[in-house]
Amino acid sequence: MADYAPLKLHVPEPAVRPGDIPDFSNVKIPHAGSVERPPVDADPVSIRGLAFSIIRVLNREGEAVGPWAGLLGDGELLEGLRNMMTLRAFDARMVMAQRQGKTSFYVQHMGEEAVSCAFSKTLLPGDMNFPTYRQAGLLIAAGYPLTDMMCQIYSNERDPLKGRQLPIMYSSRKSGFFSISGNLATQYIQAVGWAMASAIKNDTRIAAGWIGDGSTAESDFHAALVFASTYKAPVVLNIVNNQWAISTFQGIARGGSGTFAARGLGFSIPALRVDGNDYLAVYAVAKWAVERAHRNLGPTLIEYVTYRVGAHSTADDPAAYRPKTESDAWPLGDPVIRLKNHLIKKGAWSEARHAQAEAEILDTVLAAQKEAESHGTLHAGGQPSVRDMFEGVYAVMPPHLRRQRQQAGY
Amino acid sequence: MVEAIRDAMDVMMERDENVVVFGEDVGYFGGVFRCTQGLQAKFGKTRCFDTPINESGIVGAAVGMAAYGLRPCVEIQFADYVYPGYDQIVSEAARLRYRSNADFTCPLVVRMPTGGGISGGQTHSQSPEALFTHVSGLKTVVPSNPYDAKGLLIAAIEDPDPVIFMEPKRLYNGPFDGYPGKPAVPWSKHELGEVPDGYYSVPLGKAAIRREGAALTVLAYGTMVYVALAAAAETGVDAEIIDLRTLLPLDLETIEASVRKTGRCAIVHEATLTSGFGAELCALVQETCFYHLEAPIKRVAGWDTPYPHAQEWDYFPGPARAGRAFLETVEA
Ligand SMILES: Cc1ncc(C[n+]2csc(CCOP(=O)(O)OP(=O)(O)O)c2C)c(N)n1
Ligand SMILES: [Mg+2]
């Protein structure tokens, strides 16, 4: 027998559970403007510190400060605000529609709106996102029609995906939005493959992969990093750390690595952490990474530090595993309110105009919803045809499937 | 059925301190279907814990633990997410005993909710049992009611070899005969919903006859047992409905005796038709009962498409499709 004390298994635990007082004192938050902004061709080794800090632009007073500030004009910021507000209103209506039985399932973005809305604005036409189910802001900010999104959610007769896919698993090549699979992490490596293809063909387009904190544990995440590192693929690898993976706190996926961004370091991929609730910071850091990809400098890993305010999905109730008031204690605030306050501070916005915009946006979303519902909802009105179920499995329907379709009466 | 499954793990964790339970969200929260609720609180977080989201890791770690001498009973959140763990199941768990000449063995259970009927679309509805029955070294179990679920899971945990334990999720809260519009019946109103306390087991490899009949043998498992019962009732076909319970090892004796008696056979499963487990059943019945058969064997199965969202009830092989096949078989 070895002359050691018995071994003990370490199982990480979140700081608090339901009934406890929420506590984020372990989340170290640097002052806005305090983190350096290296040139895009910086040696990854020299910027390792960026994987352990948090890049922030908006300070408590609502001012944009530091080396990452100053990239966006008032018009662009107002558009960003409008996109985030649209996403929020869209979510609220669709969560309600699910409760009313008009669809089976929905996933909302509450608290994370800045990430996808700001990122979208850094891409060029032709660039391709490989999103998860929590990046609908990419579609909204790219101008994809709300009605089409809702028709997909309702699986109705105008569903662009013919009723085949679970709600919110959109697909739009035109909008740079790759078809969502639903199997976690599978698409992270596909983003790298897409980017490699672009490089093989001497194209100028780049790709962006998306993954949640929990899903970084999947093997496909690591596959993506090694391929991206080896081939210096023109890809931006995004990790949205919203602190939770259903009921599992981020410490289970992060393990001993300190941060998720730090995962990039062993692959010598420049890795940055950014305040995911700060529209300006998200934009600035994403822009930096996108620039690297376009200039053939290779991949970048970005960790967006944010918080999932809502339930994981309409099938989840977070009260069972985290304190109800945890989101109020989240130290990085709310992305919509922060951008709104910044614009007010700059004199480009006001409470009155905000309230008016809120009303206008709600009208727009309601009009889209009315239009979508005129084409049916999951169990009522216009439906996709049963023929559609048999189509599209193959480019050309093989005889056995044709026989089955006939047996089914279509 | 959720309670029965939880109870099986509870009983076995109590009896055998080598039984450990882990998977995504199974620890503090108790699983997205609540099958492990309370186990962490009762047995501590080194016996029941949350894992990183990595199915290859879950199965691979379980293989290592099983080889060490533990009896892991792990959960894959949905059968649709087992594929990243498939290599560990097929190349490792299934073959460890054989390739090491039993120097190392792999007594583990991989539980997973399977099947459709919950508007879950293609990533929450699949029935991949044939991907496991095709692999030498694995046992595959599909219970259809709480009594069996508990007894079979206990037998699976006690089994010396790896067992794939597929839980038809549409049956978690009650029997389901394929009519989504009908009011749900809870298990408390069903005779097989009664689950004795404490330890008991249902042996792997033994089928159960759910309805005796003379005109037709129906082979089914999981949710399809109730669909077949409904189809028999609606068509008036005097079907003998066999609930296979374990697909591998298969209770061929019970099947053979029944088909010899009825001379006709239909097979019902939710999984896609082509190369589904029904093909294996069909071949076995043909091999063992050919001279007793009075009609071609019929298969009723999911269409050969990915599982759709909106068209779920056109996809799902419900009582209408099963009933038509029963009639065609007895009238042939
Ligand atoms: C391969 C696979 N395993 C498990 C699941 C089930 N599942 C869906 S979402 C989820 C949690 C993901 O958490 P995270 O990556 O942090 O993303 P978030 O939902 O927080 O945006 C899990 C376990 C799945 N969809 N795919
Ligand atoms: Mg998360």
Coordinates of C-alpha atoms in Angstrom, one line a residue, chain A residues 11-24 26 243-253 307-308 316-327 329, chain B residues 23-31 34 40-41 44-45 48-51:
Chain A
V11 CA -16.5 17.8 -7.6
P12 CA -16.9 21.6 -8.2
E13 CA -19.9 23.4 -6.7
P14 CA -21.3 26.9 -7.5
A15 CA -20.9 29.5 -4.8
V16 CA -24.6 29.6 -4.1
R17 CA -27.8 27.5 -4.5
P18 CA -31.5 28.3 -4.1
G19 CA -32.1 29.8 -0.8
D20 CA -28.6 31.4 -0.6
I21 CA -27.7 35.0 -1.2
P22 CA -26.4 35.5 -4.7
D23 CA -22.7 36.2 -4.7
F24 CA -20.5 37.2 -7.7
N26 CA -15.4 35.9 -7.3
Q243 CA -22.6 31.2 -16.5
W244 CA -25.1 28.3 -16.9
A245 CA -25.6 25.2 -19.0
I246 CA -29.2 24.3 -18.1
S247 CA -28.7 23.5 -14.4
T248 CA -25.0 23.1 -14.5
F249 CA -22.8 26.1 -13.4
Q250 CA -19.9 27.0 -15.6
G251 CA -17.3 25.6 -13.2
I252 CA -18.1 22.1 -14.4
A253 CA -17.1 22.8 -18.0
Y307 CA -25.4 36.0 -17.8
R308 CA -28.4 34.0 -18.8
D316 CA -36.8 24.8 -17.9
D317 CA -37.4 26.4 -14.5
P318 CA -34.1 27.8 -13.0
A319 CA -35.6 28.3 -9.5
A320 CA -34.8 24.6 -9.0
Y321 CA -31.0 25.2 -9.2
R322 CA -30.1 28.8 -8.6
P323 CA -31.2 31.7 -6.4
K324 CA -34.2 33.5 -7.9
T325 CA -32.5 36.9 -7.5
E326 CA -29.1 35.8 -8.9
S327 CA -29.6 37.8 -12.1
A329 CA -26.8 40.5 -8.5
Chain B
G23 CA -24.3 12.7 -16.5
E24 CA -25.4 16.1 -17.6
D25 CA -27.6 17.9 -15.1
V26 CA -28.1 14.7 -13.1
G27 CA -26.5 15.9 -9.8
Y28 CA -28.0 18.8 -7.9
F29 CA -30.9 19.2 -10.3
G30 CA -31.7 15.5 -10.7
G31 CA -31.8 15.3 -14.4
R34 CA -35.9 14.2 -12.9
Q40 CA -27.0 13.4 -4.8
A41 CA -28.6 14.7 -1.6
G44 CA -23.3 12.6 -1.7
K45 CA -21.7 14.2 -4.7
C48 CA -24.0 11.1 -8.0
F49 CA -22.7 14.1 -9.9
D50 CA -22.9 16.5 -12.8
T51 CA -20.5 16.0 -15.7

